[in-house]
Amino acid sequence: MGRGRVPLSTTVDANDLHRCFDDKIAGVRASTADAPPPYCVPAPYDCDLSAFRVVKTDDIVAIIRKLPNKQCATDPMPTHLLKDNVDLLAPFLTELYNRSLPSGVFPTLFKTAFITRLLKKPELDPSDGKSYRPTSNLSVLSKTLEWLVARQLIAHLNEWKLLPELQSAYRANHFTESAVLRVFSDILRALDRGEFAALALLDLSVAFDTVDRPTLIKRLEVSYGINGTALRWFSAYLQQRRQHVRCRRSNSTPTLLLCGVP
């Protein structure tokens, strides 16, 4: 963690950082408030994901054993303890997760995240809250449930070929390198044909933190065929989420998140 070793200012207050992060999100949201509503491409006929399959203990054991050993300091369940006792704890987690999925309810205790700060660049002013990048930390038990749901969601998207053909993010065997190679190949082919080649890049500031949740839910339903209990689970997952900023030994006052995804 190269940036994490940069000395951090002791003058930055946790509540000040929290306000700084919130103000940035509010500013981005305000700048797009008058945008027209997005159009959702309808999903193919019969495309449907209305309920999640029950998860098996073996699936949970496999995921937990692959967890990295890094530990969230405020997580009540230390990762090493979970991994060392996975065979004992996995049946209880299986029961918990299999109560969450068919009921469309996401556990409230899993909805709180704490934000740690990372200095964006060593040369930036460490006393300025804008110099920091917020990093969200979630409970390892929450992330395990998310991964189990993500597996079923991605399988559904792949089965119905709903992901863009050239998308590299969040897909197996697709990486940053595969995206760069495709762009580079397209440029070389265009030049070989005697054509003019130009590359335009777009960087969205705090993209995940500014996601409009009603729009996301609508798109899941209309464009990806997710409905019923599965859609209620995603809605519950997004609602009533809270976060606070951890700065040294102090914590900011938790706030309710009105937009964004973890």
Backbone as numpy.savetxt, mean C-alpha at the origin, in Angstrom:
# Nx Ny Nz CAx CAy CAz Cx Cy Cz
20.38 0.93 5.34 19.54 2.12 5.34 20.42 3.36 5.34
20.94 3.70 4.16 21.87 4.81 4.04 21.29 6.10 4.56
20.07 6.42 4.16 19.47 7.66 4.59 19.12 7.62 6.07
18.81 6.43 6.58 18.42 6.32 7.97 19.55 6.67 8.92
20.83 6.62 8.44 21.96 6.92 9.30 22.26 8.40 9.34
21.60 9.19 8.51 21.82 10.63 8.53 21.31 11.19 9.84
22.13 11.98 10.58 21.67 12.54 11.85 20.40 13.35 11.65
19.39 13.09 12.47 18.13 13.78 12.36 18.06 14.90 13.39
17.44 15.99 13.01 17.36 17.14 13.88 16.53 16.83 15.11
16.99 17.33 16.26 16.23 17.16 17.49 15.21 18.27 17.66
15.16 19.22 16.72 14.23 20.34 16.85 12.90 20.06 16.15
12.80 18.98 15.41 11.57 18.65 14.70 10.62 17.92 15.65
9.43 18.46 15.81 8.44 17.89 16.72 7.55 16.91 15.95
7.09 15.85 16.63 6.26 14.84 15.99 4.96 15.44 15.46
4.33 16.32 16.24 3.09 16.94 15.79 3.32 17.89 14.61
4.47 18.58 14.60 4.80 19.46 13.48 4.98 18.64 12.20
5.67 17.51 12.32 5.87 16.64 11.17 4.53 16.11 10.67
3.68 15.72 11.60 2.37 15.20 11.23 1.58 16.24 10.46
1.57 17.48 10.95 0.86 18.56 10.24 1.46 18.81 8.87
2.79 18.73 8.78 3.46 18.95 7.50 3.04 17.89 6.49
3.02 16.62 6.90 2.61 15.55 6.00 1.15 15.70 5.60
0.28 16.03 6.58 -1.14 16.19 6.29 -1.39 17.37 5.36
-0.66 18.47 5.56 -0.84 19.65 4.72 -0.46 19.36 3.27
0.57 18.55 3.07 0.98 18.21 1.70 -0.10 17.42 0.99
-0.69 16.46 1.71 -1.77 15.66 1.13 -2.97 16.53 0.82
-3.33 17.41 1.77 -4.47 18.30 1.58 -4.25 19.22 0.38
-3.01 19.68 0.19 -2.71 20.55 -0.93 -2.87 19.86 -2.27
-2.41 18.62 -2.36 -2.56 17.86 -3.60 -4.03 17.59 -3.88
-4.77 17.22 -2.85 -6.19 16.95 -3.03 -6.94 18.21 -3.48
-6.60 19.34 -2.89 -7.27 20.59 -3.24 -6.99 20.99 -4.68
-5.78 20.70 -5.16 -5.41 21.09 -6.52 -6.14 20.29 -7.58
-6.73 19.16 -7.20 -7.45 18.32 -8.16 -8.94 18.21 -7.83
-9.41 19.08 -6.92 -10.80 18.98 -6.45 -11.81 19.23 -7.56
-11.44 20.04 -8.57 -12.39 20.36 -9.64 -12.24 19.46 -10.86
-11.48 18.38 -10.70 -11.29 17.45 -11.83 -12.60 16.72 -12.11
-12.88 16.40 -13.37 -14.11 15.66 -13.70 -14.04 14.25 -13.12
-15.18 13.65 -12.84 -15.17 12.28 -12.30 -14.54 11.31 -13.28
-13.77 10.36 -12.79 -13.10 9.41 -13.69 -14.10 8.44 -14.32
-13.75 7.97 -15.51 -14.57 6.98 -16.18 -14.02 5.59 -15.89
-14.89 4.69 -15.52 -14.49 3.32 -15.21 -14.88 2.40 -16.36
-13.91 1.74 -16.94 -14.17 0.78 -18.01 -14.87 -0.45 -17.41
-16.01 -0.84 -17.94 -16.73 -1.99 -17.36 -15.93 -3.28 -17.48
-16.07 -4.12 -16.47 -15.41 -5.42 -16.48 -16.07 -6.33 -17.51
-15.37 -7.36 -17.97 -15.99 -8.31 -18.90 -17.22 -8.98 -18.29
-18.09 -9.41 -19.13 -19.31 -10.11 -18.68 -18.92 -11.37 -17.90
-19.60 -11.60 -16.80 -19.38 -12.75 -15.92 -18.11 -12.64 -15.07
-17.38 -11.54 -15.20 -16.21 -11.33 -14.33 -16.72 -11.03 -12.93
-16.35 -11.88 -11.96 -16.96 -11.74 -10.64 -16.03 -12.25 -9.55
-15.87 -11.43 -8.54 -15.20 -11.85 -7.31 -16.06 -11.33 -6.16
-16.96 -12.17 -5.69 -17.93 -11.74 -4.68 -17.56 -12.22 -3.28
-16.66 -13.19 -3.18 -16.28 -13.72 -1.87 -14.87 -14.28 -1.95
-14.16 -14.17 -0.85 -12.81 -14.73 -0.77 -12.86 -16.20 -0.34
-11.92 -16.96 -0.82 -11.80 -18.34 -0.36 -11.23 -18.35 1.06
-11.57 -19.37 1.80 -10.99 -19.50 3.14 -9.49 -19.75 3.00
-8.74 -19.27 3.94 -7.29 -19.45 3.89 -6.92 -20.67 4.74
-5.82 -21.30 4.37 -5.38 -22.51 5.05 -4.19 -22.19 5.95
-4.08 -22.99 6.98 -2.98 -22.79 7.93 -1.63 -22.87 7.24
-1.49 -23.79 6.30 -0.22 -23.94 5.59 0.14 -22.67 4.83
-0.87 -21.98 4.26 -0.60 -20.73 3.55 -0.05 -19.67 4.50
-0.63 -19.59 5.68 -0.18 -18.61 6.66 1.23 -18.92 7.15
1.49 -20.19 7.39 2.82 -20.60 7.84 3.86 -20.24 6.78
3.55 -20.50 5.52 4.49 -20.22 4.44 4.80 -18.72 4.35
3.79 -17.88 4.48 3.99 -16.43 4.39 4.82 -15.94 5.57
4.49 -16.39 6.77 5.20 -15.91 7.96 6.67 -16.32 7.94
6.95 -17.52 7.47 8.34 -17.98 7.43 9.18 -17.18 6.44
8.54 -16.54 5.48 9.26 -15.73 4.50 9.39 -14.26 4.93
8.82 -13.92 6.08 8.88 -12.53 6.53 10.32 -12.11 6.79
10.68 -10.88 6.44 12.01 -10.38 6.80 12.12 -10.22 8.31
13.32 -10.25 8.81 13.53 -10.20 10.25 13.43 -8.79 10.83
13.30 -7.78 9.97 13.18 -6.41 10.48 11.91 -6.29 11.31
11.95 -5.41 12.29 10.87 -5.34 13.26 10.35 -3.92 13.39
9.04 -3.78 13.38 8.39 -2.52 13.67 8.43 -2.31 15.19
9.01 -1.20 15.63 9.27 -1.00 17.06 8.01 -0.99 17.91
6.90 -0.57 17.34 5.66 -0.47 18.12 4.73 -1.66 17.90
5.15 -2.63 17.15 4.30 -3.78 16.88 4.23 -4.66 18.13
3.02 -4.95 18.63 2.92 -5.80 19.83 3.36 -7.24 19.58
3.43 -7.64 18.30 3.87 -8.99 17.97 5.23 -8.91 17.28
6.33 -9.12 18.00 7.65 -9.10 17.38 7.75 -10.16 16.27
8.34 -9.77 15.16 8.42 -10.68 14.02 9.17 -11.96 14.36
10.27 -11.82 15.08 11.06 -13.03 15.41 10.26 -13.97 16.30
9.44 -13.41 17.19 8.62 -14.25 18.06 7.55 -14.97 17.26
6.97 -14.26 16.30 5.94 -14.86 15.44 6.54 -15.99 14.61
7.72 -15.76 14.05 8.35 -16.78 13.21 8.79 -17.99 14.04
9.29 -17.73 15.24 9.77 -18.84 16.08 8.63 -19.72 16.57
7.41 -19.16 16.64 6.28 -19.90 17.18 5.15 -20.03 16.15
5.51 -20.01 14.89 4.50 -19.99 13.83 3.61 -21.23 13.85
4.19 -22.39 14.14 3.37 -23.61 14.14 2.32 -23.58 15.24
2.63 -22.91 16.34 1.68 -22.81 17.45 0.63 -21.73 17.19
1.04 -20.62 16.60 0.15 -19.47 16.43 -0.68 -19.52 15.16
-0.20 -20.21 14.14 -0.88 -20.20 12.84 -2.34 -20.66 12.91
-2.69 -21.71 13.68 -4.12 -22.09 13.73 -5.02 -20.98 14.27
-4.52 -20.19 15.23 -5.32 -19.09 15.77 -5.47 -17.97 14.73
-4.39 -17.70 13.98 -4.46 -16.69 12.92 -5.39 -17.15 11.81
-5.37 -18.43 11.51 -6.28 -18.97 10.49 -7.73 -18.72 10.89
-8.04 -18.97 12.15 -9.41 -18.73 12.65 -9.76 -17.24 12.56
-8.84 -16.38 12.94 -9.09 -14.94 12.90 -9.32 -14.47 11.47
-8.44 -14.86 10.56 -8.55 -14.39 9.18 -9.81 -14.96 8.50
-10.14 -16.19 8.81 -11.33 -16.80 8.19 -12.63 -16.31 8.80
-12.55 -15.55 9.87 -13.72 -14.83 10.37 -13.82 -13.47 9.69
-12.67 -12.88 9.37 -12.65 -11.56 8.73 -13.13 -11.62 7.29
-12.62 -12.55 6.51 -12.88 -12.57 5.07 -14.35 -12.82 4.71
-15.01 -13.83 5.25 -16.41 -14.07 4.85 -17.40 -13.08 5.46
-16.97 -12.34 6.48 -17.88 -11.39 7.11 -17.75 -9.99 6.52
-16.70 -9.77 5.73 -16.49 -8.44 5.17 -16.07 -7.42 6.20
-15.40 -7.88 7.25 -14.96 -7.00 8.35 -13.45 -7.08 8.47
-12.81 -5.90 8.55 -11.36 -5.86 8.77 -11.12 -5.44 10.22
-10.30 -6.18 10.97 -10.10 -5.89 12.39 -9.67 -4.44 12.65
-10.36 -3.80 13.58 -10.09 -2.39 13.90 -8.66 -2.19 14.40
-8.16 -3.14 15.19 -6.81 -3.01 15.74 -5.73 -3.02 14.66
-6.08 -3.50 13.46 -5.12 -3.56 12.37 -5.10 -2.26 11.55
-5.93 -1.30 11.90 -6.12 -0.11 11.06 -5.26 1.08 11.46
-4.43 0.93 12.47 -3.60 2.03 12.93 -2.16 1.84 12.48
-1.60 2.88 11.90 -0.21 2.85 11.45 0.55 3.99 12.11
1.84 3.80 12.30 2.64 4.92 12.75 3.66 5.25 11.66
3.94 6.54 11.56 4.79 7.05 10.49 6.18 7.36 11.04
7.19 6.83 10.39 8.56 7.20 10.70 9.09 8.11 9.59
10.10 8.87 9.89 10.62 9.86 8.94 11.97 9.42 8.39
12.17 9.68 7.14 13.45 9.44 6.48 13.84 10.71 5.75
15.05 11.17 5.96 15.53 12.34 5.26 15.68 12.01 3.78
15.05 12.82 2.91 15.04 12.53 1.48 16.45 12.54 0.89
17.22 13.56 1.25 18.60 13.69 0.76 19.48 14.22 1.89
20.73 13.77 1.99 21.60 14.19 3.10 21.81 15.70 3.16
21.75 16.37 2.00 22.03 17.81 1.98 20.84 18.68 2.38
19.66 18.07 2.59 18.48 18.85 2.95 18.52 19.28 4.41
17.78 20.33 4.72 17.74 20.89 6.06 16.96 19.95 6.99
17.61 19.34 7.98 16.92 18.39 8.86 15.93 19.04 9.82
15.94 20.37 9.91 14.99 21.06 10.78 13.70 21.43 10.04
13.65 21.14 8.73 12.48 21.44 7.92 11.68 20.16 7.70
10.42 20.18 8.10 9.60 18.98 7.95 9.45 18.52 6.52
9.57 19.45 5.56 9.43 19.10 4.15 10.62 18.29 3.64
11.68 18.20 4.43 12.86 17.45 4.02 12.72 15.94 4.24
11.61 15.55 4.85 11.45 14.15 5.23 10.42 13.43 4.38
10.64 12.15 4.20 9.70 11.27 3.52 9.02 10.39 4.57
7.69 10.40 4.63 7.00 9.57 5.62 6.98 8.11 5.19
7.22 7.21 6.13 7.16 5.78 5.88 6.16 5.15 6.84
5.14 4.50 6.28 4.08 3.93 7.09 4.47 2.55 7.60
4.22 2.31 8.88 4.52 1.02 9.50 3.22 0.41 10.02
2.96 -0.81 9.59 1.74 -1.52 9.98 2.07 -2.78 10.76
1.10 -3.27 11.49 1.26 -4.51 12.23 1.58 -5.67 11.30
2.47 -6.54 11.71 2.84 -7.69 10.89 1.65 -8.61 10.68
0.75 -8.70 11.67 -0.44 -9.53 11.51 -1.39 -8.92 10.49
-1.44 -7.59 10.45 -2.26 -6.90 9.44 -1.70 -7.15 8.05
-0.39 -7.04 7.91 0.23 -7.23 6.59 0.09 -8.67 6.11
0.11 -9.62 7.03 -0.07 -11.02 6.64 -1.46 -11.23 6.05
-2.47 -10.64 6.67 -3.83 -10.74 6.13 -3.92 -10.05 4.77
-3.27 -8.92 4.64 -3.27 -8.20 3.36 -2.66 -9.05 2.26
-1.56 -9.72 2.55 -0.90 -10.55 1.54 -1.79 -11.71 1.11
-2.52 -12.29 2.05 -3.43 -13.38 1.72 -4.54 -12.90 0.78
-5.06 -11.71 1.04 -6.10 -11.14 0.17 -5.50 -10.76 -1.18
-4.31 -10.19 -1.16 -3.66 -9.78 -2.40 -3.46 -10.97 -3.34
-3.12 -12.12 -2.80 -2.95 -13.31 -3.63 -4.23 -13.63 -4.40
-5.36 -13.58 -3.70 -6.63 -13.91 -4.36 -7.03 -12.82 -5.35
-6.76 -11.57 -4.99 -7.10 -10.47 -5.89 -6.27 -10.55 -7.18
-4.97 -10.76 -7.05 -4.10 -10.83 -8.23 -4.45 -12.03 -9.09
-4.80 -13.15 -8.46 -5.21 -14.33 -9.24 -6.46 -14.01 -10.05
-7.38 -13.27 -9.45 -8.61 -12.86 -10.17 -8.26 -11.94 -11.33
-7.39 -10.96 -11.09 -7.00 -10.02 -12.15 -6.29 -10.73 -13.29
-5.43 -11.69 -12.96 -4.72 -12.43 -13.99 -5.65 -13.35 -14.78
-6.58 -13.97 -14.08 -7.51 -14.89 -14.76 -8.33 -14.15 -15.82
-8.75 -12.94 -15.52 -9.58 -12.17 -16.44 -8.76 -11.17 -17.28
-7.43 -11.25 -17.13 -6.53 -10.38 -17.91 -6.92 -8.91 -17.77
-7.08 -8.49 -16.53 -7.52 -7.12 -16.24 -6.36 -6.16 -16.03
-5.16 -6.69 -15.88 -3.99 -5.82 -15.71 -3.45 -5.41 -17.08
-3.00 -4.16 -17.23 -2.40 -3.74 -18.50 -1.24 -4.66 -18.87
-1.15 -4.98 -20.14 -0.13 -5.94 -20.60 1.28 -5.51 -20.23
1.53 -4.20 -20.26 2.89 -3.70 -20.04 3.12 -3.22 -18.61
2.20 -3.47 -17.73 2.40 -3.06 -16.33 3.47 -3.93 -15.69
4.43 -3.30 -15.04 5.49 -4.04 -14.36 5.31 -4.08 -12.85
4.65 -3.08 -12.29 4.52 -3.02 -10.83 3.51 -4.05 -10.32
3.84 -4.64 -9.16 2.93 -5.55 -8.45 2.56 -6.78 -9.27
3.48 -7.25 -10.07 3.23 -8.46 -10.84 4.44 -9.38 -10.72
4.19 -10.68 -10.63 5.28 -11.64 -10.54 6.12 -11.61 -11.81
7.43 -11.70 -11.63 8.39 -11.73 -12.73 8.41 -10.44 -13.54
7.93 -9.36 -12.95 8.02 -8.04 -13.57 8.71 -7.12 -12.58
9.68 -6.37 -13.09 10.47 -5.52 -12.21 10.69 -4.17 -12.87
11.35 -3.29 -12.15 11.74 -2.01 -12.74 12.58 -2.24 -13.99
13.45 -3.26 -13.91 14.32 -3.55 -15.04 13.52 -3.93 -16.29
12.43 -4.70 -16.10 11.63 -5.10 -17.26 10.95 -3.90 -17.90
10.52 -2.93 -17.09 9.91 -1.72 -17.63 10.94 -0.88 -18.39
12.13 -0.74 -17.80 13.19 0.05 -18.45 13.61 -0.60 -19.77
13.76 -1.92 -19.75 14.16 -2.63 -20.97 13.13 -2.46 -22.08
11.84 -2.50 -21.72 10.80 -2.33 -22.74 10.85 -0.93 -23.34
10.98 0.09 -22.48 11.05 1.47 -22.98 12.29 1.65 -23.85
13.42 1.13 -23.40 14.67 1.25 -24.15 14.55 0.56 -25.51
13.92 -0.62 -25.51 13.73 -1.35 -26.76 12.83 -0.58 -27.72
11.75 0.01 -27.20 10.84 0.78 -28.05 11.55 1.98 -28.68
12.41 2.64 -27.89 13.15 3.80 -28.40 14.11 3.38 -29.51
14.84 2.28 -29.27 15.80 1.81 -30.28 15.09 1.41 -31.58
13.94 0.75 -31.46 13.20 0.35 -32.65 12.70 1.56 -33.42
12.24 2.57 -32.70 11.77 3.79 -33.36 12.92 4.47 -34.11
14.09 4.54 -33.47 15.24 5.17 -34.12 15.70 4.36 -35.34
15.64 3.03 -35.24 16.02 2.18 -36.37 15.09 2.40 -37.56
13.84 2.76 -37.28 12.88 3.02 -38.36 12.98 4.45 -38.87
13.92 5.22 -38.31 14.08 6.60 -38.73 13.05 7.54 -38.15
12.38 7.11 -37.08 11.36 7.93 -36.45 11.97 8.78 -35.33
11.21 9.77 -34.89 11.64 10.61 -33.77 11.14 9.98 -32.48
12.00 9.88 -31.47 11.64 9.25 -30.20 11.76 10.26 -29.07
10.74 10.33 -28.23 10.75 11.20 -27.06 10.17 10.44 -25.88
10.66 10.74 -24.71 10.22 10.05 -23.50 9.68 11.08 -22.51
8.45 10.90 -22.07 7.83 11.76 -21.07 7.60 10.95 -19.80
8.06 11.47 -18.68 7.94 10.79 -17.39 7.07 11.62 -16.46
6.20 10.94 -15.70 5.28 11.61 -14.78 5.49 11.05 -13.38
5.75 11.94 -12.45 5.94 11.54 -11.06 4.80 12.15 -10.25
3.98 11.30 -9.63 2.84 11.76 -8.85 3.24 11.88 -7.38
3.12 13.08 -6.84 3.48 13.32 -5.45 2.46 12.68 -4.51
2.94 12.02 -3.46 2.12 11.31 -2.46 0.93 10.61 -3.12
1.20 9.83 -4.15 0.13 9.21 -4.94 -0.75 8.29 -4.10
-0.15 7.41 -3.31 -0.94 6.46 -2.53 -1.70 7.16 -1.41
-1.13 8.23 -0.88 -1.76 8.93 0.25 -2.95 9.78 -0.17
-3.09 10.05 -1.46 -4.17 10.92 -1.92 -5.24 10.18 -2.71
-5.19 8.86 -2.71 -6.19 8.08 -3.44 -7.59 8.39 -2.90
-8.52 8.68 -3.79 -9.90 8.92 -3.39 -10.59 7.57 -3.18
-11.00 7.30 -1.97 -11.52 5.97 -1.64 -12.83 5.63 -2.34
-13.82 6.54 -2.40 -15.04 6.19 -3.13 -14.76 5.86 -4.59
-13.81 6.57 -5.21 -13.45 6.28 -6.59 -12.81 4.91 -6.70
-11.95 4.57 -5.75 -11.30 3.27 -5.75 -12.32 2.15 -5.61
-13.26 2.29 -4.67 -14.28 1.27 -4.47 -15.14 1.12 -5.73
-15.49 2.24 -6.34 -16.29 2.19 -7.57 -15.54 1.46 -8.67
-14.26 1.74 -8.78 -13.47 1.10 -9.83 -13.33 -0.40 -9.57
-13.13 -0.78 -8.31 -13.07 -2.20 -7.99 -14.35 -2.92 -8.41
-15.48 -2.26 -8.20 -16.76 -2.87 -8.53 -17.03 -2.88 -10.02
-16.84 -1.73 -10.68 -17.23 -1.59 -12.09 -16.20 -2.21 -13.02
-14.93 -1.93 -12.79 -13.89 -2.34 -13.74 -13.30 -3.71 -13.45
-13.45 -4.19 -12.21 -12.79 -5.45 -11.86 -13.76 -6.51 -11.34
-15.05 -6.23 -11.35 -16.03 -7.24 -11.01 -16.03 -7.69 -9.57
-15.56 -6.83 -8.66 -15.53 -7.18 -7.25 -16.81 -6.67 -6.59
-17.51 -7.54 -5.91 -18.78 -7.15 -5.30 -19.04 -8.02 -4.08
-20.23 -7.91 -3.52 -20.62 -8.74 -2.40 -19.72 -8.58 -1.19
-19.42 -9.70 -0.53 -18.62 -9.68 0.69 -17.20 -9.17 0.42
-16.65 -9.52 -0.73 -15.30 -9.07 -1.06 -15.22 -7.55 -1.14
-16.21 -6.93 -1.76 -16.22 -5.47 -1.86 -16.42 -4.85 -0.48
-17.27 -5.44 0.35 -17.47 -4.92 1.71 -16.17 -5.02 2.51
-15.41 -6.08 2.28 -14.13 -6.23 3.00 -13.17 -5.11 2.61
-13.07 -4.82 1.32 -12.19 -3.73 0.88 -12.65 -2.39 1.44
-13.97 -2.18 1.48 -14.50 -0.94 2.05 -14.15 -0.83 3.53
-14.31 -1.94 4.26 -13.98 -1.95 5.68 -12.48 -1.74 5.89
-11.68 -2.29 4.99 -10.23 -2.14 5.09 -9.81 -0.67 4.99
-10.51 0.10 4.17 -10.14 1.50 3.93 -10.71 2.46 4.96
-11.83 2.11 5.56 -12.51 3.04 6.46 -11.90 3.05 7.86
-12.05 4.24 8.50 -11.66 4.42 9.91 -10.20 4.07 10.18
-9.34 4.38 9.23 -7.91 4.16 9.44 -7.30 5.38 10.12
-6.36 5.14 11.01 -5.71 6.22 11.75 -4.20 6.08 11.65
-3.52 7.19 11.87 -2.07 7.15 11.88 -1.53 8.24 12.80
-0.31 8.03 13.26 0.39 9.05 14.03 1.87 8.99 13.67
2.56 10.07 13.93 3.98 10.17 13.58 4.82 9.90 14.82
5.81 9.07 14.63 6.74 8.78 15.71 8.04 9.53 15.44
8.45 10.37 16.38 9.66 11.17 16.22 10.50 11.02 17.48
11.61 10.30 17.36 12.40 9.94 18.53 11.52 9.20 19.53
11.33 9.74 20.72 10.51 9.04 21.72 9.12 9.65 21.87
8.78 10.60 21.02 7.48 11.24 21.12 6.59 10.81 19.96
5.28 10.81 20.20 4.29 10.46 19.19 3.32 11.61 19.01
2.89 11.83 17.78 1.90 12.85 17.52 0.52 12.34 17.89
-0.44 13.24 17.95 -1.82 12.85 18.21 -2.37 12.10 17.00
-2.93 10.91 17.19 -3.47 10.14 16.05 -4.58 10.91 15.33
-4.60 10.79 14.02 -5.64 11.44 13.22 -6.34 10.41 12.33
-7.58 10.71 12.01 -8.37 9.86 11.12 -8.04 10.18 9.68
-7.75 9.18 8.87 -7.40 9.38 7.48 -8.67 9.36 6.62
-8.85 10.41 5.84 -10.04 10.54 5.01 -9.80 10.11 3.56
-8.56 9.87 3.22 -8.22 9.43 1.86 -6.95 8.60 1.92
-6.58 8.04 0.79 -5.34 7.28 0.72 -5.51 5.81 1.06
-4.48 5.05 0.72 -4.42 3.62 1.04 -3.09 3.36 1.75
-3.06 2.37 2.64 -1.81 2.09 3.39 -0.69 1.67 2.46
